[in-house]
Amino acid sequence: MDHSNLGGEKLNRTITIYSTRGGSGKTITSLGIGVTLAQKSYKTLIIDVDIEAPSLLHLLPPQSKKIQYWTDFLEKGTELELKSLMQPTKFENLDIIYSSSPKMGLRFLKGNADQWWEQALKHSLIAQKQFYEMGYDFIVLDNQSGTSMNSINNLILADISVLVVRPTNYGVGATELFIQELFRILKDMKPREDLFVWNQVPKVTKPQEKELLDKFITSWTKRLESMGLKHAASFPLDMMFNLQLLNDMVENAIFKDSEVGEKIEEFVDQYILNKK
């Protein structure tokens, strides 16, 4: 299928998924978006750019025992061939680049950090261009949580950013300061669509519970939108979906046949593929 154009525009987009803190579900969201795009026949690459707490190695283990990591490329740049980093997955049209273990990742935070991260950004921009030349329609970046040189670099690459937030006090409590600081740094950089999604929203049936949940969601949605973010979706808390993930059942079916998968597909169609 030829995806060279989407609504008259060139189809090369980078989507950065991020959060204020760990445990928000950004990695599952990244994987869900990547799988959904791949199922729609778009050539998609997911990169685990969270070098402090990489998760994709465990969630979707590589099929090859010998792999090279994104962290290797950040350090060595064009000394490494990008093709040596890319790993096929069980999902057609979907490849992954993994990051190394936390201990290996943390060594890159020592020494002359500013200079190192400036060079890492240059390497990332080179890689982004080459991935598009290889024919990838979409690059999905599973970003590091919080504000860091790494997370900022990956947001600089983004055409679309997606903040993943859970409806809990600790999940949104630091969001306001986080967003203000982040967008102070990113202001006036390349055009970018900044979205946010609620994740793991509990299903409630009792009127009083629904009223309290709606009040919380509505209040924080208004606050996040006042900071320049657009509310794009709410993904439900789906126990069967979560239990399947806990039991390493990362298959097409859990995205195709779950309520979470349906909501992710709706989000992808409307905000990534711009289908009305």
mmCIF file of C-alpha atoms in Angstrom:
data_model
loop_
_atom_site.group_PDB
_atom_site.id
_atom_site.type_symbol
_atom_site.label_atom_id
_atom_site.label_comp_id
_atom_site.label_asym_id
_atom_site.label_seq_id
_atom_site.Cartn_x
_atom_site.Cartn_y
_atom_site.Cartn_z
ATOM 1 C CA MET A 1 0.000 0.000 0.000
ATOM 2 C CA ASP A 2 1.352 3.404 -0.985
ATOM 3 C CA HIS A 3 1.299 5.839 1.922
ATOM 4 C CA SER A 4 3.427 8.541 0.312
ATOM 5 C CA ASN A 5 0.664 11.070 0.878
ATOM 6 C CA LEU A 6 -1.860 11.572 3.649
ATOM 7 C CA GLY A 7 -4.441 14.270 3.025
ATOM 8 C CA GLY A 8 -2.100 15.866 0.480
ATOM 9 C CA GLU A 9 0.845 15.975 2.918
ATOM 10 C CA LYS A 10 4.095 14.049 2.894
ATOM 11 C CA LEU A 11 3.746 11.123 5.273
ATOM 12 C CA ASN A 12 6.750 11.243 7.611
ATOM 13 C CA ARG A 13 5.794 11.786 11.232
ATOM 14 C CA THR A 14 7.461 11.271 14.569
ATOM 15 C CA ILE A 15 5.243 10.741 17.606
ATOM 16 C CA THR A 16 6.801 11.162 21.047
ATOM 17 C CA ILE A 17 4.946 9.568 23.969
ATOM 18 C CA TYR A 18 5.911 10.959 27.379
ATOM 19 C CA SER A 19 4.725 11.327 30.969
ATOM 20 C CA THR A 20 5.486 13.264 34.125
ATOM 21 C CA ARG A 21 6.468 10.117 36.009
ATOM 22 C CA GLY A 22 6.755 6.352 35.619
ATOM 23 C CA GLY A 23 3.765 4.042 35.806
ATOM 24 C CA SER A 24 1.483 6.128 33.592
ATOM 25 C CA GLY A 25 1.325 3.498 30.862
ATOM 26 C CA LYS A 26 3.293 5.415 28.221
ATOM 27 C CA THR A 27 5.114 2.296 26.987
ATOM 28 C CA ILE A 28 1.860 0.379 26.474
ATOM 29 C CA THR A 29 0.423 3.465 24.771
ATOM 30 C CA SER A 30 3.501 3.673 22.517
ATOM 31 C CA LEU A 31 3.202 -0.002 21.636
ATOM 32 C CA GLY A 32 -0.550 0.293 21.053
ATOM 33 C CA ILE A 33 -0.095 3.226 18.675
ATOM 34 C CA GLY A 34 2.721 1.428 16.853
ATOM 35 C CA VAL A 35 0.775 -1.821 16.496
ATOM 36 C CA THR A 36 -2.342 0.030 15.316
ATOM 37 C CA LEU A 37 -0.423 1.917 12.622
ATOM 38 C CA ALA A 38 1.285 -1.295 11.523
ATOM 39 C CA GLN A 39 -2.075 -3.093 11.324
ATOM 40 C CA LYS A 40 -3.215 -0.335 8.968
ATOM 41 C CA SER A 41 -0.230 -1.183 6.698
ATOM 42 C CA TYR A 42 1.910 1.801 7.683
ATOM 43 C CA LYS A 43 5.593 0.987 8.022
ATOM 44 C CA THR A 44 6.279 1.866 11.656
ATOM 45 C CA LEU A 45 9.344 1.985 13.892
ATOM 46 C CA ILE A 46 9.155 2.140 17.696
ATOM 47 C CA ILE A 47 12.290 3.298 19.510
ATOM 48 C CA ASP A 48 12.661 2.787 23.241
ATOM 49 C CA VAL A 49 14.423 6.071 24.039
ATOM 50 C CA ASP A 50 13.934 5.718 27.800
ATOM 51 C CA ILE A 51 17.538 4.925 28.653
ATOM 52 C CA GLU A 52 16.956 5.062 32.422
ATOM 53 C CA ALA A 53 14.103 2.565 32.537
ATOM 54 C CA PRO A 54 13.712 0.787 29.172
ATOM 55 C CA SER A 55 10.662 -1.490 29.108
ATOM 56 C CA LEU A 56 10.232 -2.832 25.590
ATOM 57 C CA LEU A 57 12.985 -5.419 26.079
ATOM 58 C CA HIS A 58 10.736 -7.113 28.638
ATOM 59 C CA LEU A 59 7.340 -6.345 27.127
ATOM 60 C CA LEU A 60 8.215 -7.453 23.598
ATOM 61 C CA PRO A 61 11.561 -9.310 23.765
ATOM 62 C CA PRO A 62 13.795 -9.217 20.685
ATOM 63 C CA GLN A 63 13.705 -12.225 18.392
ATOM 64 C CA SER A 64 17.487 -12.081 17.977
ATOM 65 C CA LYS A 65 19.875 -12.754 20.857
ATOM 66 C CA LYS A 66 22.535 -10.430 19.467
ATOM 67 C CA ILE A 67 21.330 -6.845 19.284
ATOM 68 C CA GLN A 68 22.667 -3.328 19.324
ATOM 69 C CA TYR A 69 20.944 -0.568 21.228
ATOM 70 C CA TRP A 70 19.726 2.972 20.628
ATOM 71 C CA THR A 71 22.122 4.051 23.354
ATOM 72 C CA ASP A 72 25.001 2.686 21.247
ATOM 73 C CA PHE A 73 23.934 4.908 18.357
ATOM 74 C CA LEU A 74 23.552 7.984 20.555
ATOM 75 C CA GLU A 75 27.162 7.575 21.600
ATOM 76 C CA LYS A 76 28.773 6.395 18.363
ATOM 77 C CA GLY A 77 26.518 8.002 15.762
ATOM 78 C CA THR A 78 27.182 7.109 12.140
ATOM 79 C CA GLU A 79 29.938 4.692 13.157
ATOM 80 C CA LEU A 80 27.016 2.265 13.502
ATOM 81 C CA GLU A 81 24.683 1.285 10.678
ATOM 82 C CA LEU A 82 21.106 2.027 11.668
ATOM 83 C CA LYS A 83 19.953 -1.231 10.124
ATOM 84 C CA SER A 84 22.010 -3.084 12.725
ATOM 85 C CA LEU A 85 19.812 -1.592 15.471
ATOM 86 C CA MET A 86 16.404 -2.419 14.006
ATOM 87 C CA GLN A 87 14.710 -5.618 15.161
ATOM 88 C CA PRO A 88 11.658 -7.179 13.489
ATOM 89 C CA THR A 89 8.647 -8.012 15.655
ATOM 90 C CA LYS A 90 5.829 -10.532 15.513
ATOM 91 C CA PHE A 91 3.695 -7.716 14.100
ATOM 92 C CA GLU A 92 3.872 -7.168 10.357
ATOM 93 C CA ASN A 93 5.106 -3.668 9.354
ATOM 94 C CA LEU A 94 6.444 -3.004 12.872
ATOM 95 C CA ASP A 95 10.119 -2.864 13.873
ATOM 96 C CA ILE A 96 11.699 -1.894 17.198
ATOM 97 C CA ILE A 97 14.976 -0.387 18.338
ATOM 98 C CA TYR A 98 15.701 -1.252 21.967
ATOM 99 C CA SER A 99 17.610 0.621 24.647
ATOM 100 C CA SER A 100 20.078 -1.005 26.978
ATOM 101 C CA SER A 101 19.645 -1.895 30.619
ATOM 102 C CA PRO A 102 19.403 0.932 33.200
ATOM 103 C CA LYS A 103 23.014 0.526 34.366
ATOM 104 C CA MET A 104 24.309 0.879 30.816
ATOM 105 C CA GLY A 105 22.010 3.815 30.194
ATOM 106 C CA LEU A 106 23.025 5.659 33.329
ATOM 107 C CA ARG A 107 26.668 5.814 32.323
ATOM 108 C CA PHE A 108 25.680 8.274 29.599
ATOM 109 C CA LEU A 109 24.494 10.727 32.246
ATOM 110 C CA LYS A 110 27.944 11.149 33.733
ATOM 111 C CA GLY A 111 30.819 13.358 32.655
ATOM 112 C CA ASN A 112 30.255 16.318 30.338
ATOM 113 C CA ALA A 113 26.502 15.781 30.099
ATOM 114 C CA ASP A 114 25.523 18.919 28.163
ATOM 115 C CA GLN A 115 28.050 18.300 25.428
ATOM 116 C CA TRP A 116 27.141 14.614 25.256
ATOM 117 C CA TRP A 117 23.420 15.328 24.892
ATOM 118 C CA GLU A 118 24.025 18.002 22.266
ATOM 119 C CA GLN A 119 25.906 15.401 20.221
ATOM 120 C CA ALA A 120 23.174 12.830 20.924
ATOM 121 C CA LEU A 121 20.551 15.200 19.493
ATOM 122 C CA LYS A 122 22.591 15.615 16.312
ATOM 123 C CA HIS A 123 22.823 11.843 15.979
ATOM 124 C CA SER A 124 19.057 11.517 16.578
ATOM 125 C CA LEU A 125 18.251 14.050 13.852
ATOM 126 C CA ILE A 126 20.507 12.204 11.406
ATOM 127 C CA ALA A 127 18.796 8.929 12.295
ATOM 128 C CA GLN A 128 15.317 10.407 11.916
ATOM 129 C CA LYS A 129 16.106 11.554 8.371
ATOM 130 C CA GLN A 130 17.573 8.165 7.456
ATOM 131 C CA PHE A 131 14.592 6.261 8.865
ATOM 132 C CA TYR A 132 12.292 8.237 6.578
ATOM 133 C CA GLU A 133 14.598 7.510 3.654
ATOM 134 C CA MET A 134 14.316 3.803 4.510
ATOM 135 C CA GLY A 135 10.573 4.082 3.961
ATOM 136 C CA TYR A 136 9.201 4.324 7.476
ATOM 137 C CA ASP A 137 5.922 6.225 7.594
ATOM 138 C CA PHE A 138 5.926 6.704 11.358
ATOM 139 C CA ILE A 139 8.489 6.752 14.153
ATOM 140 C CA VAL A 140 7.091 6.268 17.665
ATOM 141 C CA LEU A 141 9.377 7.323 20.528
ATOM 142 C CA ASP A 142 8.721 5.828 23.963
ATOM 143 C CA ASN A 143 10.247 8.715 25.890
ATOM 144 C CA GLN A 144 11.844 8.960 29.318
ATOM 145 C CA SER A 145 9.557 10.157 32.115
ATOM 146 C CA GLY A 146 10.054 13.609 33.622
ATOM 147 C CA THR A 147 12.181 16.523 32.444
ATOM 148 C CA SER A 148 15.709 15.631 31.339
ATOM 149 C CA MET A 149 18.050 16.396 28.448
ATOM 150 C CA ASN A 150 17.030 13.051 26.965
ATOM 151 C CA SER A 151 13.270 13.669 27.189
ATOM 152 C CA ILE A 152 13.666 17.179 25.765
ATOM 153 C CA ASN A 153 15.734 15.896 22.826
ATOM 154 C CA ASN A 154 13.028 13.389 21.973
ATOM 155 C CA LEU A 155 10.329 16.063 22.125
ATOM 156 C CA ILE A 156 12.392 18.237 19.772
ATOM 157 C CA LEU A 157 12.154 15.396 17.234
ATOM 158 C CA ALA A 158 8.361 15.174 17.538
ATOM 159 C CA ASP A 159 5.736 16.272 15.042
ATOM 160 C CA ILE A 160 3.123 15.059 17.531
ATOM 161 C CA SER A 161 3.662 14.805 21.295
ATOM 162 C CA VAL A 162 1.347 12.767 23.504
ATOM 163 C CA LEU A 163 1.356 13.226 27.283
ATOM 164 C CA VAL A 164 -0.038 10.162 29.059
ATOM 165 C CA VAL A 165 -1.718 10.934 32.397
ATOM 166 C CA ARG A 166 -3.419 8.671 34.928
ATOM 167 C CA PRO A 167 -6.372 10.037 36.941
ATOM 168 C CA THR A 168 -4.616 9.972 40.300
ATOM 169 C CA ASN A 169 -3.353 12.805 42.506
ATOM 170 C CA TYR A 170 0.255 11.619 42.223
ATOM 171 C CA GLY A 171 -0.248 11.138 38.478
ATOM 172 C CA VAL A 172 -1.253 14.733 37.776
ATOM 173 C CA GLY A 173 0.012 16.588 40.846
ATOM 174 C CA ALA A 174 3.355 17.601 39.302
ATOM 175 C CA THR A 175 2.013 17.933 35.767
ATOM 176 C CA GLU A 176 1.408 21.675 35.866
ATOM 177 C CA LEU A 177 4.984 22.658 36.785
ATOM 178 C CA PHE A 178 6.352 19.949 34.503
ATOM 179 C CA ILE A 179 4.471 21.235 31.464
ATOM 180 C CA GLN A 180 5.304 24.869 32.176
ATOM 181 C CA GLU A 181 9.020 24.119 32.437
ATOM 182 C CA LEU A 182 9.038 21.790 29.457
ATOM 183 C CA PHE A 183 7.272 24.148 27.102
ATOM 184 C CA ARG A 184 9.383 27.075 28.279
ATOM 185 C CA ILE A 185 12.363 25.138 26.900
ATOM 186 C CA LEU A 186 10.614 23.921 23.731
ATOM 187 C CA LYS A 187 8.986 27.247 22.859
ATOM 188 C CA ASP A 188 9.681 28.512 19.331
ATOM 189 C CA MET A 189 11.147 25.209 18.167
ATOM 190 C CA LYS A 190 9.656 23.342 15.214
ATOM 191 C CA PRO A 191 5.832 23.215 14.841
ATOM 192 C CA ARG A 192 4.350 20.385 16.881
ATOM 193 C CA GLU A 193 0.885 19.218 17.845
ATOM 194 C CA ASP A 194 0.756 18.695 21.614
ATOM 195 C CA LEU A 195 -1.883 16.254 22.857
ATOM 196 C CA PHE A 196 -2.693 14.503 26.105
ATOM 197 C CA VAL A 197 -4.619 11.323 26.877
ATOM 198 C CA TRP A 198 -6.107 10.015 30.083
ATOM 199 C CA ASN A 199 -5.024 6.420 30.673
ATOM 200 C CA GLN A 200 -6.406 3.632 32.862
ATOM 201 C CA VAL A 201 -9.588 5.554 33.602
ATOM 202 C CA PRO A 202 -11.629 3.350 35.973
ATOM 203 C CA LYS A 203 -15.090 2.218 35.028
ATOM 204 C CA VAL A 204 -17.614 3.326 37.636
ATOM 205 C CA THR A 205 -21.330 2.595 37.818
ATOM 206 C CA LYS A 206 -22.488 4.219 41.033
ATOM 207 C CA PRO A 207 -23.767 7.795 40.489
ATOM 208 C CA GLN A 208 -21.677 9.285 43.309
ATOM 209 C CA GLU A 209 -18.493 7.617 42.053
ATOM 210 C CA LYS A 210 -19.195 8.800 38.500
ATOM 211 C CA GLU A 211 -19.803 12.338 39.707
ATOM 212 C CA LEU A 212 -16.489 12.441 41.602
ATOM 213 C CA LEU A 213 -14.524 10.931 38.719
ATOM 214 C CA ASP A 214 -16.096 13.289 36.169
ATOM 215 C CA LYS A 215 -15.336 16.263 38.413
ATOM 216 C CA PHE A 216 -11.682 15.270 38.698
ATOM 217 C CA ILE A 217 -11.266 14.567 34.957
ATOM 218 C CA THR A 218 -13.082 17.750 33.917
ATOM 219 C CA SER A 219 -11.085 19.959 36.267
ATOM 220 C CA TRP A 220 -7.698 18.638 35.160
ATOM 221 C CA THR A 221 -8.670 18.548 31.487
ATOM 222 C CA LYS A 222 -9.403 22.294 31.652
ATOM 223 C CA ARG A 223 -6.091 22.959 33.416
ATOM 224 C CA LEU A 224 -4.063 20.957 30.906
ATOM 225 C CA GLU A 225 -5.850 22.567 27.978
ATOM 226 C CA SER A 226 -5.105 26.011 29.452
ATOM 227 C CA MET A 227 -1.406 25.089 29.160
ATOM 228 C CA GLY A 228 -1.733 24.510 25.429
ATOM 229 C CA LEU A 229 -2.360 20.761 25.364
ATOM 230 C CA LYS A 230 -5.320 19.257 23.528
ATOM 231 C CA HIS A 231 -7.345 16.455 25.109
ATOM 232 C CA ALA A 232 -7.338 13.689 22.504
ATOM 233 C CA ALA A 233 -8.589 10.505 24.196
ATOM 234 C CA SER A 234 -9.433 8.598 27.366
ATOM 235 C CA PHE A 235 -8.290 4.982 27.553
ATOM 236 C CA PRO A 236 -10.222 2.816 30.028
ATOM 237 C CA LEU A 237 -8.879 0.570 32.756
ATOM 238 C CA ASP A 238 -9.367 -2.854 31.169
ATOM 239 C CA MET A 239 -8.470 -5.656 33.592
ATOM 240 C CA MET A 240 -8.389 -8.421 30.966
ATOM 241 C CA PHE A 241 -6.093 -6.325 28.786
ATOM 242 C CA ASN A 242 -3.755 -5.714 31.748
ATOM 243 C CA LEU A 243 -3.803 -9.369 32.797
ATOM 244 C CA GLN A 244 -2.900 -10.455 29.272
ATOM 245 C CA LEU A 245 0.079 -8.093 29.327
ATOM 246 C CA LEU A 246 1.162 -9.455 32.729
ATOM 247 C CA ASN A 247 1.170 -12.935 31.216
ATOM 248 C CA ASP A 248 3.262 -11.886 28.194
ATOM 249 C CA MET A 249 0.295 -12.166 25.834
ATOM 250 C CA VAL A 250 1.354 -9.254 23.620
ATOM 251 C CA GLU A 251 -0.519 -10.299 20.487
ATOM 252 C CA ASN A 252 -2.566 -8.629 17.772
ATOM 253 C CA ALA A 253 -5.735 -9.835 19.457
ATOM 254 C CA ILE A 254 -5.275 -7.867 22.671
ATOM 255 C CA PHE A 255 -5.248 -4.657 20.659
ATOM 256 C CA LYS A 256 -7.904 -5.684 18.140
ATOM 257 C CA ASP A 257 -10.386 -7.252 20.545
ATOM 258 C CA SER A 258 -10.157 -5.031 23.622
ATOM 259 C CA GLU A 259 -11.810 -1.770 24.574
ATOM 260 C CA VAL A 260 -8.348 -0.253 25.040
ATOM 261 C CA GLY A 261 -7.429 -1.280 21.505
ATOM 262 C CA GLU A 262 -10.624 0.235 20.127
ATOM 263 C CA LYS A 263 -9.937 3.559 21.855
ATOM 264 C CA ILE A 264 -6.321 3.599 20.661
ATOM 265 C CA GLU A 265 -7.494 2.947 17.104
ATOM 266 C CA GLU A 266 -9.995 5.815 17.340
ATOM 267 C CA PHE A 267 -7.197 8.070 18.614
ATOM 268 C CA VAL A 268 -4.848 7.018 15.800
ATOM 269 C CA ASP A 269 -7.489 7.568 13.121
ATOM 270 C CA GLN A 270 -8.465 11.013 14.370
ATOM 271 C CA TYR A 271 -5.211 12.530 15.594
ATOM 272 C CA ILE A 272 -2.401 10.647 13.851
ATOM 273 C CA LEU A 273 -3.984 9.901 10.485
ATOM 274 C CA ASN A 274 -6.313 12.932 10.611
ATOM 275 C CA LYS A 275 -9.389 10.978 9.546
ATOM 276 C CA LYS A 276 -12.619 12.806 10.348
#
